[in-house]
C-alpha positions as a Markdown table, in Angstrom:
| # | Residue | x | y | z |
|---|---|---|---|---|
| 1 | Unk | 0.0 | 0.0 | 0.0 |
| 2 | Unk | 2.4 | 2.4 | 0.8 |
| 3 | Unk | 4.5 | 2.0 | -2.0 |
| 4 | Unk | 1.3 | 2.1 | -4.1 |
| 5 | Unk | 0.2 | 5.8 | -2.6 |
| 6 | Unk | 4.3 | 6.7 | -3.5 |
| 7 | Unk | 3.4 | 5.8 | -7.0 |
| 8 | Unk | -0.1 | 7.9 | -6.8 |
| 9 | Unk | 1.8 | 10.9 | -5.4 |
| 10 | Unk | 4.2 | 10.6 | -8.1 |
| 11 | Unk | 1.5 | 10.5 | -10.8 |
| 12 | Unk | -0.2 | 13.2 | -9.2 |
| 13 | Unk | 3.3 | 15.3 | -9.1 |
| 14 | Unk | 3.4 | 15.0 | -13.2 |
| 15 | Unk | 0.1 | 15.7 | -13.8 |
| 16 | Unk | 0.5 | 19.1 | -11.9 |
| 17 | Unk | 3.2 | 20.2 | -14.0 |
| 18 | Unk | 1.0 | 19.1 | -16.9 |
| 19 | Unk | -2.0 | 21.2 | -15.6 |
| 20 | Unk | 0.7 | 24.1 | -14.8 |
| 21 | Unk | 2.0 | 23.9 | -18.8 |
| 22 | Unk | -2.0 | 23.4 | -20.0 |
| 23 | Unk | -2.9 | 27.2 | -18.0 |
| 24 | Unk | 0.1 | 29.0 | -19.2 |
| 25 | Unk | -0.6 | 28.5 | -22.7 |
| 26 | Unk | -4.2 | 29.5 | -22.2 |
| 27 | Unk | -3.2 | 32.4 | -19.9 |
| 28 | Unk | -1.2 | 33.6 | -23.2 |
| 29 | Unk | -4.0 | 33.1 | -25.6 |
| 30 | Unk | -6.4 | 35.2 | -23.5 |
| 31 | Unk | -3.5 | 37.5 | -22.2 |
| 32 | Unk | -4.4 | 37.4 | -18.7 |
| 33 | Unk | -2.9 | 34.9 | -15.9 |
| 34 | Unk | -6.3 | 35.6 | -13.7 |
| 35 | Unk | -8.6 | 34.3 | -16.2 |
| 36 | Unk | -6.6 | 31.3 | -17.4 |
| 37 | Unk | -6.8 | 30.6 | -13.3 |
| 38 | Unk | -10.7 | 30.7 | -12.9 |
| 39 | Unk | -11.0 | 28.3 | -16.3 |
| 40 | Unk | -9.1 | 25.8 | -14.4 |
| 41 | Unk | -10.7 | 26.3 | -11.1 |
| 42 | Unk | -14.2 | 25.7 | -12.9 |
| 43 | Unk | -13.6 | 23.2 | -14.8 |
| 44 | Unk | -12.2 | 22.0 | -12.1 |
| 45 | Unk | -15.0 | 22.2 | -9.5 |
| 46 | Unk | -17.6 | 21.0 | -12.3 |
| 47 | Unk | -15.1 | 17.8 | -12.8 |
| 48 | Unk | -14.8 | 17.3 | -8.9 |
| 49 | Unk | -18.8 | 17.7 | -8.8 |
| 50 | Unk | -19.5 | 15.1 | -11.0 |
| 51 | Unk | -16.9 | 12.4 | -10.3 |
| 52 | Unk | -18.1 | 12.9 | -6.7 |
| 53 | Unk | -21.8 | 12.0 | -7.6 |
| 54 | Unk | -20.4 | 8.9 | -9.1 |
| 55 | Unk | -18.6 | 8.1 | -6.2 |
| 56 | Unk | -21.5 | 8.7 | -4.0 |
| 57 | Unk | -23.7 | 6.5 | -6.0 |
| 58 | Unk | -20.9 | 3.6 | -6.4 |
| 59 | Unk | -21.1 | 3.7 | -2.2 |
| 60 | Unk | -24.9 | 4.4 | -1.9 |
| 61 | Unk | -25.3 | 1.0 | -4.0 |
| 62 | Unk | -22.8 | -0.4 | -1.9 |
| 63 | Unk | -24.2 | 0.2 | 1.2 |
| 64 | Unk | -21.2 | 1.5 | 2.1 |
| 65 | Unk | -22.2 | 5.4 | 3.1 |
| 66 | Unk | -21.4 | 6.2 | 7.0 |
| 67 | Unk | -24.6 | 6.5 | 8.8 |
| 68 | Unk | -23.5 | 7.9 | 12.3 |
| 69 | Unk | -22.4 | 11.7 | 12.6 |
| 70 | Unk | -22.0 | 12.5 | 16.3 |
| 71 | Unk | -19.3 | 14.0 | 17.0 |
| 72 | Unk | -18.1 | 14.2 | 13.1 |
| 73 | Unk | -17.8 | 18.2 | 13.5 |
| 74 | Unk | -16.9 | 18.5 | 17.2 |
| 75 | Unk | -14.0 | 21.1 | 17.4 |
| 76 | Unk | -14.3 | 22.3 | 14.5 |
| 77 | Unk | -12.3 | 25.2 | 13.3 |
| 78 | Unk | -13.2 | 27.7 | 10.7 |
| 79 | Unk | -9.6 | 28.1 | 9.2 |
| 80 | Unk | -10.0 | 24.6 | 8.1 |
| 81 | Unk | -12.5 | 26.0 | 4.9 |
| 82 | Unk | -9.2 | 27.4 | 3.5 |
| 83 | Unk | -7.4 | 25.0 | 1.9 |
| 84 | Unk | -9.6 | 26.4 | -1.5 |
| 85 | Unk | -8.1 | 30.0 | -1.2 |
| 86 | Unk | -4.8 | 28.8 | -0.4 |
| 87 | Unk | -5.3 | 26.7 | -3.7 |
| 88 | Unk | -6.0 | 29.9 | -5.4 |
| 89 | Unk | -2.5 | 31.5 | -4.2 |
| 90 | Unk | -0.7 | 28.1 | -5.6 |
| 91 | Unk | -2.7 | 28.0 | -8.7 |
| 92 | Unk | -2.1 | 31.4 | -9.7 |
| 93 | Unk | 1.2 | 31.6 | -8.6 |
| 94 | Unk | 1.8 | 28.5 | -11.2 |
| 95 | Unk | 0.1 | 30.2 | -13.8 |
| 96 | Unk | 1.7 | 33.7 | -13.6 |
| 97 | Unk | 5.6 | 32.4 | -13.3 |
| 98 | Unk | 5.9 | 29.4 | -14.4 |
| 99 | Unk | 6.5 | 31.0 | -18.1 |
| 100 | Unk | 9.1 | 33.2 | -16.5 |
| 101 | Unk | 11.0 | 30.6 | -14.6 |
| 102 | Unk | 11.2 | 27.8 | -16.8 |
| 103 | Unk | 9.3 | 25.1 | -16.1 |
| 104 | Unk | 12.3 | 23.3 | -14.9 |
| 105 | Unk | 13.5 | 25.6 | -12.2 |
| 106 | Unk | 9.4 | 26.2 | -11.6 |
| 107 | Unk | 9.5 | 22.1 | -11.2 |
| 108 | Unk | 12.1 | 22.4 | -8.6 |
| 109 | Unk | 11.5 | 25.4 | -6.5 |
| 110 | Unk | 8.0 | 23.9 | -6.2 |
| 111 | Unk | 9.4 | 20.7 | -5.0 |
| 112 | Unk | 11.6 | 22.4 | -2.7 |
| 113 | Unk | 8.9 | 24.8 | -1.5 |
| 114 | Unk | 6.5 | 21.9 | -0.9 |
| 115 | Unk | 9.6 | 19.7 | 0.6 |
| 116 | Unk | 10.4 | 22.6 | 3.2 |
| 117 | Unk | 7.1 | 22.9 | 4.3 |
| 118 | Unk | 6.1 | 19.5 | 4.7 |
| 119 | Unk | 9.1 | 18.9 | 7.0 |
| 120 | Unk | 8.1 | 21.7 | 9.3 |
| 121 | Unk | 4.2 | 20.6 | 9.3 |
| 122 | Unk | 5.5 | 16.8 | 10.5 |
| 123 | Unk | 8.4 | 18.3 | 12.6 |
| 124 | Unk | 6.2 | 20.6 | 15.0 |
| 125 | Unk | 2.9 | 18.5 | 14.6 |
| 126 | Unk | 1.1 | 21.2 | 12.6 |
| 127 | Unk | -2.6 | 21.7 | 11.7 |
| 128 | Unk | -2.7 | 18.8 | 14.0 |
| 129 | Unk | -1.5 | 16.2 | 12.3 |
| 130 | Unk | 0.8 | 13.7 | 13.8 |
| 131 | Unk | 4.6 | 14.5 | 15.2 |
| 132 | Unk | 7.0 | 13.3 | 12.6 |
| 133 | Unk | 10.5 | 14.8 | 14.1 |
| 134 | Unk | 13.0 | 15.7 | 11.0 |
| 135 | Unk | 15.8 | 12.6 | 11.5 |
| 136 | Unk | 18.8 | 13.8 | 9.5 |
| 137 | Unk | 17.7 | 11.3 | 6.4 |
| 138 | Unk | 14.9 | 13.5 | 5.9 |
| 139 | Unk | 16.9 | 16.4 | 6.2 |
| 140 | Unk | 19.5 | 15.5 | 3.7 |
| 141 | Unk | 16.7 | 14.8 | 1.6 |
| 142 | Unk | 15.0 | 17.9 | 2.2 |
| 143 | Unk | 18.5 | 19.7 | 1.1 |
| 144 | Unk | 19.3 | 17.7 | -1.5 |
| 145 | Unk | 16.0 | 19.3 | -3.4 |
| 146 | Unk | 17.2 | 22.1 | -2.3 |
| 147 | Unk | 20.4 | 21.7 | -4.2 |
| 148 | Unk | 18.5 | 20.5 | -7.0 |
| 149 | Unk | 16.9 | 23.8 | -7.4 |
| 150 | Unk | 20.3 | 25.9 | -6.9 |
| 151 | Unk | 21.8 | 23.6 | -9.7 |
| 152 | Unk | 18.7 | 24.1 | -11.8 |
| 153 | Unk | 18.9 | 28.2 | -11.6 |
| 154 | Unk | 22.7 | 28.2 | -12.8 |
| 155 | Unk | 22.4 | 25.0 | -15.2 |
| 156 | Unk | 22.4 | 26.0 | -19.4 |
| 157 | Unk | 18.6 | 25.1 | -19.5 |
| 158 | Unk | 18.0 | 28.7 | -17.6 |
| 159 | Unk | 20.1 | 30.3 | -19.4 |
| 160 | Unk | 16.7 | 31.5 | -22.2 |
| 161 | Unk | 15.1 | 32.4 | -19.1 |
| 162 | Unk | 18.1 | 34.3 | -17.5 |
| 163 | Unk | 18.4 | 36.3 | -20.9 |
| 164 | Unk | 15.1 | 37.0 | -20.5 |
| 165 | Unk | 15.1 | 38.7 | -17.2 |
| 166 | Unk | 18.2 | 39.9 | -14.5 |
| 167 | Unk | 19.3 | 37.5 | -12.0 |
| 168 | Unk | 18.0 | 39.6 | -9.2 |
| 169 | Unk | 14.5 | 39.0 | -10.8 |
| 170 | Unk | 14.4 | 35.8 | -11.1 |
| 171 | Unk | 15.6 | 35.1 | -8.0 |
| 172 | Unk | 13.0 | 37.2 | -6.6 |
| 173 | Unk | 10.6 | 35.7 | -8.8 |
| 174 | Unk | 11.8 | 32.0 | -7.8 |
| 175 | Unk | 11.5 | 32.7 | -4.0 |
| 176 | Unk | 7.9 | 34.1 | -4.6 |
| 177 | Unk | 7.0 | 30.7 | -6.4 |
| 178 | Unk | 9.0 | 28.2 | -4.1 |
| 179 | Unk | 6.4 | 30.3 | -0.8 |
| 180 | Unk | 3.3 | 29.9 | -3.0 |
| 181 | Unk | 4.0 | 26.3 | -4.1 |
| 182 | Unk | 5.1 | 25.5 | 0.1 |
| 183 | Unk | 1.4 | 26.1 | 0.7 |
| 184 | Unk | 0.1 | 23.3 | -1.0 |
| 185 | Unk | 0.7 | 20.4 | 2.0 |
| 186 | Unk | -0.8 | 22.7 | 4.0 |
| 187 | Unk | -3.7 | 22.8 | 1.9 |
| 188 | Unk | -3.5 | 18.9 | 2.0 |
| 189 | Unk | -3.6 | 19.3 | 5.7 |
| 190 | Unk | -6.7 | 21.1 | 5.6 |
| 191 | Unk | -8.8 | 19.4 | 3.2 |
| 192 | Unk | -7.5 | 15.7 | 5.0 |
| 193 | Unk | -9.2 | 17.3 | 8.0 |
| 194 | Unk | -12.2 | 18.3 | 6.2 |
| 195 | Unk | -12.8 | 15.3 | 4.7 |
| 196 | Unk | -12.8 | 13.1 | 7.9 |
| 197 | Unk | -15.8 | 15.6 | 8.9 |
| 198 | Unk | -17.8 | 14.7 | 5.6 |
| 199 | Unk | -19.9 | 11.6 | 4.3 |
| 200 | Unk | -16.8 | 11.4 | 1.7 |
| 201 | Unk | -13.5 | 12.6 | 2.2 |
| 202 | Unk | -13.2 | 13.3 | -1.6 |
| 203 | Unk | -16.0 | 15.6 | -0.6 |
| 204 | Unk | -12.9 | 18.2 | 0.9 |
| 205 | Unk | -11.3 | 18.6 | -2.9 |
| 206 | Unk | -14.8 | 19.7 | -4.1 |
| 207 | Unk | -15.7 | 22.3 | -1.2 |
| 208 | Unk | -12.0 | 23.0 | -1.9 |
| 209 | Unk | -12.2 | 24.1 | -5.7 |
| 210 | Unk | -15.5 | 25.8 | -5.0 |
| 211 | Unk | -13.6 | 28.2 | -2.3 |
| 212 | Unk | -11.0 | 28.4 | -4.7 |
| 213 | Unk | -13.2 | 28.9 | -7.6 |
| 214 | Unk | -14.9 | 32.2 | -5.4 |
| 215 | Unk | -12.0 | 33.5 | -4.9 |
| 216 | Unk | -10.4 | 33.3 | -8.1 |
| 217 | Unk | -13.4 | 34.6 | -9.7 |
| 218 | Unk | -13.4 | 37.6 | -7.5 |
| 219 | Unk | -9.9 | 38.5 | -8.4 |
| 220 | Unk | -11.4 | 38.3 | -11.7 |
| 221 | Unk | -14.5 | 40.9 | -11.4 |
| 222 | Unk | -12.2 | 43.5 | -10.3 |
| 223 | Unk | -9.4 | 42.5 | -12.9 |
| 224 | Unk | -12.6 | 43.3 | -15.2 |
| 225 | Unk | -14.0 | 46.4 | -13.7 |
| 226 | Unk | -10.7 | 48.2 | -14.0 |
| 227 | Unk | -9.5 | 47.2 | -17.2 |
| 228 | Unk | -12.8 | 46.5 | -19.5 |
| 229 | Unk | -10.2 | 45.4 | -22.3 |
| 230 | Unk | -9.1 | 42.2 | -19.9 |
| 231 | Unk | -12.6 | 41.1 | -20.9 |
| 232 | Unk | -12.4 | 41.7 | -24.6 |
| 233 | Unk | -8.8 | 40.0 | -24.6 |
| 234 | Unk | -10.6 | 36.9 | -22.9 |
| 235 | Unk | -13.2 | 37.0 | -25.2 |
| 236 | Unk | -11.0 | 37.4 | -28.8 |
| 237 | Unk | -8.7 | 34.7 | -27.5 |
| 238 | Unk | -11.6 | 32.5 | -27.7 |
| 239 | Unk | -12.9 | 33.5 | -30.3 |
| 240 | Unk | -10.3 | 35.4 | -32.3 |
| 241 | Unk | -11.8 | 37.9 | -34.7 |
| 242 | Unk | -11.4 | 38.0 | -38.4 |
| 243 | Unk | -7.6 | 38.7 | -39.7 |
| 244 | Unk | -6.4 | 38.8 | -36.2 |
| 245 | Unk | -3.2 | 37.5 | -35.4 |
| 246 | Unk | -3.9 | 35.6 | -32.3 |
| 247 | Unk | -3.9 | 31.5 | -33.2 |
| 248 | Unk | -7.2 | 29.6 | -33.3 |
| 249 | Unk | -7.9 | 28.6 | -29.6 |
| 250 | Unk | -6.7 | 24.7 | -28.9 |
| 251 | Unk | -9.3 | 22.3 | -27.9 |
| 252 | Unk | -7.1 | 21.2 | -24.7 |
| 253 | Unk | -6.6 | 25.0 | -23.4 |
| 254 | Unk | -9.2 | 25.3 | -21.3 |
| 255 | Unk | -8.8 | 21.5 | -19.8 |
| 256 | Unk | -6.0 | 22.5 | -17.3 |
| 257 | Unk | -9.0 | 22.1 | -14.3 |
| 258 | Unk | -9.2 | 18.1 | -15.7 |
| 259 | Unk | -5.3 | 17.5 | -13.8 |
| 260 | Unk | -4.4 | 17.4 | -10.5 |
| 261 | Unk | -6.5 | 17.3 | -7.7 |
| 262 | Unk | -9.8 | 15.9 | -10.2 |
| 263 | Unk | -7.4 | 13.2 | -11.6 |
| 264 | Unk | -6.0 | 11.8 | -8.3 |
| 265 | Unk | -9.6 | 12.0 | -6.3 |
| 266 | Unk | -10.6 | 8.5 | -7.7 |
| 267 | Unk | -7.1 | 6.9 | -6.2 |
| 268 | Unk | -7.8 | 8.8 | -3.3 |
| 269 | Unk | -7.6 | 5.6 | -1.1 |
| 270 | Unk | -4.0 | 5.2 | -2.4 |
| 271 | Unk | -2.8 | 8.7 | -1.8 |
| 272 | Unk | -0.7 | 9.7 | 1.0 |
| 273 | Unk | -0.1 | 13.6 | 2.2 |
């Protein structure tokens, strides 16, 4: 089992990258990072919906639904609704840097990011999940991604995206992005802890993506009400007009919501935080 949730987790790592490659190419057809983010978060949600109601059915048939909730949402604690909006700072963080990274120093500074932050979350027992003191293999393993990412920054790969941009920047730019992506075992903290208070715990990545999706979309009205061309860019690159230069939109642009957290909720049983 446990080396079959390390294989999940793995599969789950690539699609990620995949559904960070899939937003940045829609972001630049409809010129706007924001947008590109509350595609993926709907389609998302609307995925998440639906492969829920099958799963709910599949137990419901099964006879294998809980029937007792006393006690399910006894100290509960509002912060633990926030894995969504945290999703939204990952998501969009992704979306707006990955293109200016590389997605091979992206790759790594989210692994190390995520790597950091785990350790701390099983070192000090946070969120209240289960001690986990950093032993120094773990800690060499933590460094060693940490090395990975140094190596990635200076290697001849980054040298387009160095061109590109001054090495203050990116290293700006990279630290930004590594403290976005460290949020996301927190937000698999949070929606572990909301789904042992629901009837499913693949319930959590649902009300997750739905938070996510609010917030996202928010970012989006205001994006709208102060620049009213955002909206026509979104609209052209889906549509491009007659004789405009823009490409014909691709059919798996706005599919970046389909990887990820939609992808691994059916091996949910397999996956380990």
């Amino acid at each position: 089992m446990a080396l079959a949730g390390g294989v999940v987790t793995a599969f789950l790592g690539a699609s990620a990258i995949t559904q960070i490659g899939v937003n940045a190419s829609l972001a630049k057809q409809i010129g706007h990072y924001l947008p590109a983010s509350a595609v993926s978060f709907l389609g998302g949600t609307v995925l998440l919906a639906v492969i829920n109601g099958w799963m709910w059915a599949r137990a419901s048939a099964a006879g294998s639904l809980p029937t007792k909730k006393e006690g399910r949402w006894a100290g509960f604690r509002v912060w633990e609704l926030c894995g969504g909006f945290i999703g939204t700072c990952t998501l969009v963080a992704s979306t707006a840097l990955s293109p200016q990274l590389g997605f091979t120093l992206g790759a790594t500074v989210s692994a190390a990011g995520s790597t950091l932050s785990s350790l701390l979350v099983d070192h000090f027992g946070l969120l209240d999940m289960p001690r986990r003191r950093i032993s120094w293999q773990r800690l060499c393993g933590g460094l060693l991604v940490v090395v990975g990412c140094v190596g990635s920054s200076t290697a001849p790969q980054a040298a387009a995206a160095q061109a590109s941009a001054p090495r203050g920047r990116l290293v700006v730019l990279a630290l930004l992005y590594g403290l976005a992506r460290a949020g996301q075992p927190v937000q698999t903290c949070l929606n572990r802890r909301l789904g042992d208070r629901l009837p499913l715990r693949s319930m959590a990545a649902c009300v997750s993506f739905f938070a996510g999706s609010l917030g996202v979309v928010s970012c989006c009205a205001v994006l709208f009400a102060r620049r009213p061309e955002a909206w026509t860019a979104v609209l052209h690159g889906f549509r491009p007009p007659p004789g405009s230069a823009l490409p014909p939109m691709q059919w798996w642009m706005p599919l970046g919501g389909a990887f990820g957290e939609p992808l691994g909720t059916p091996l949910l049983p397999l996956h380990t935080c």
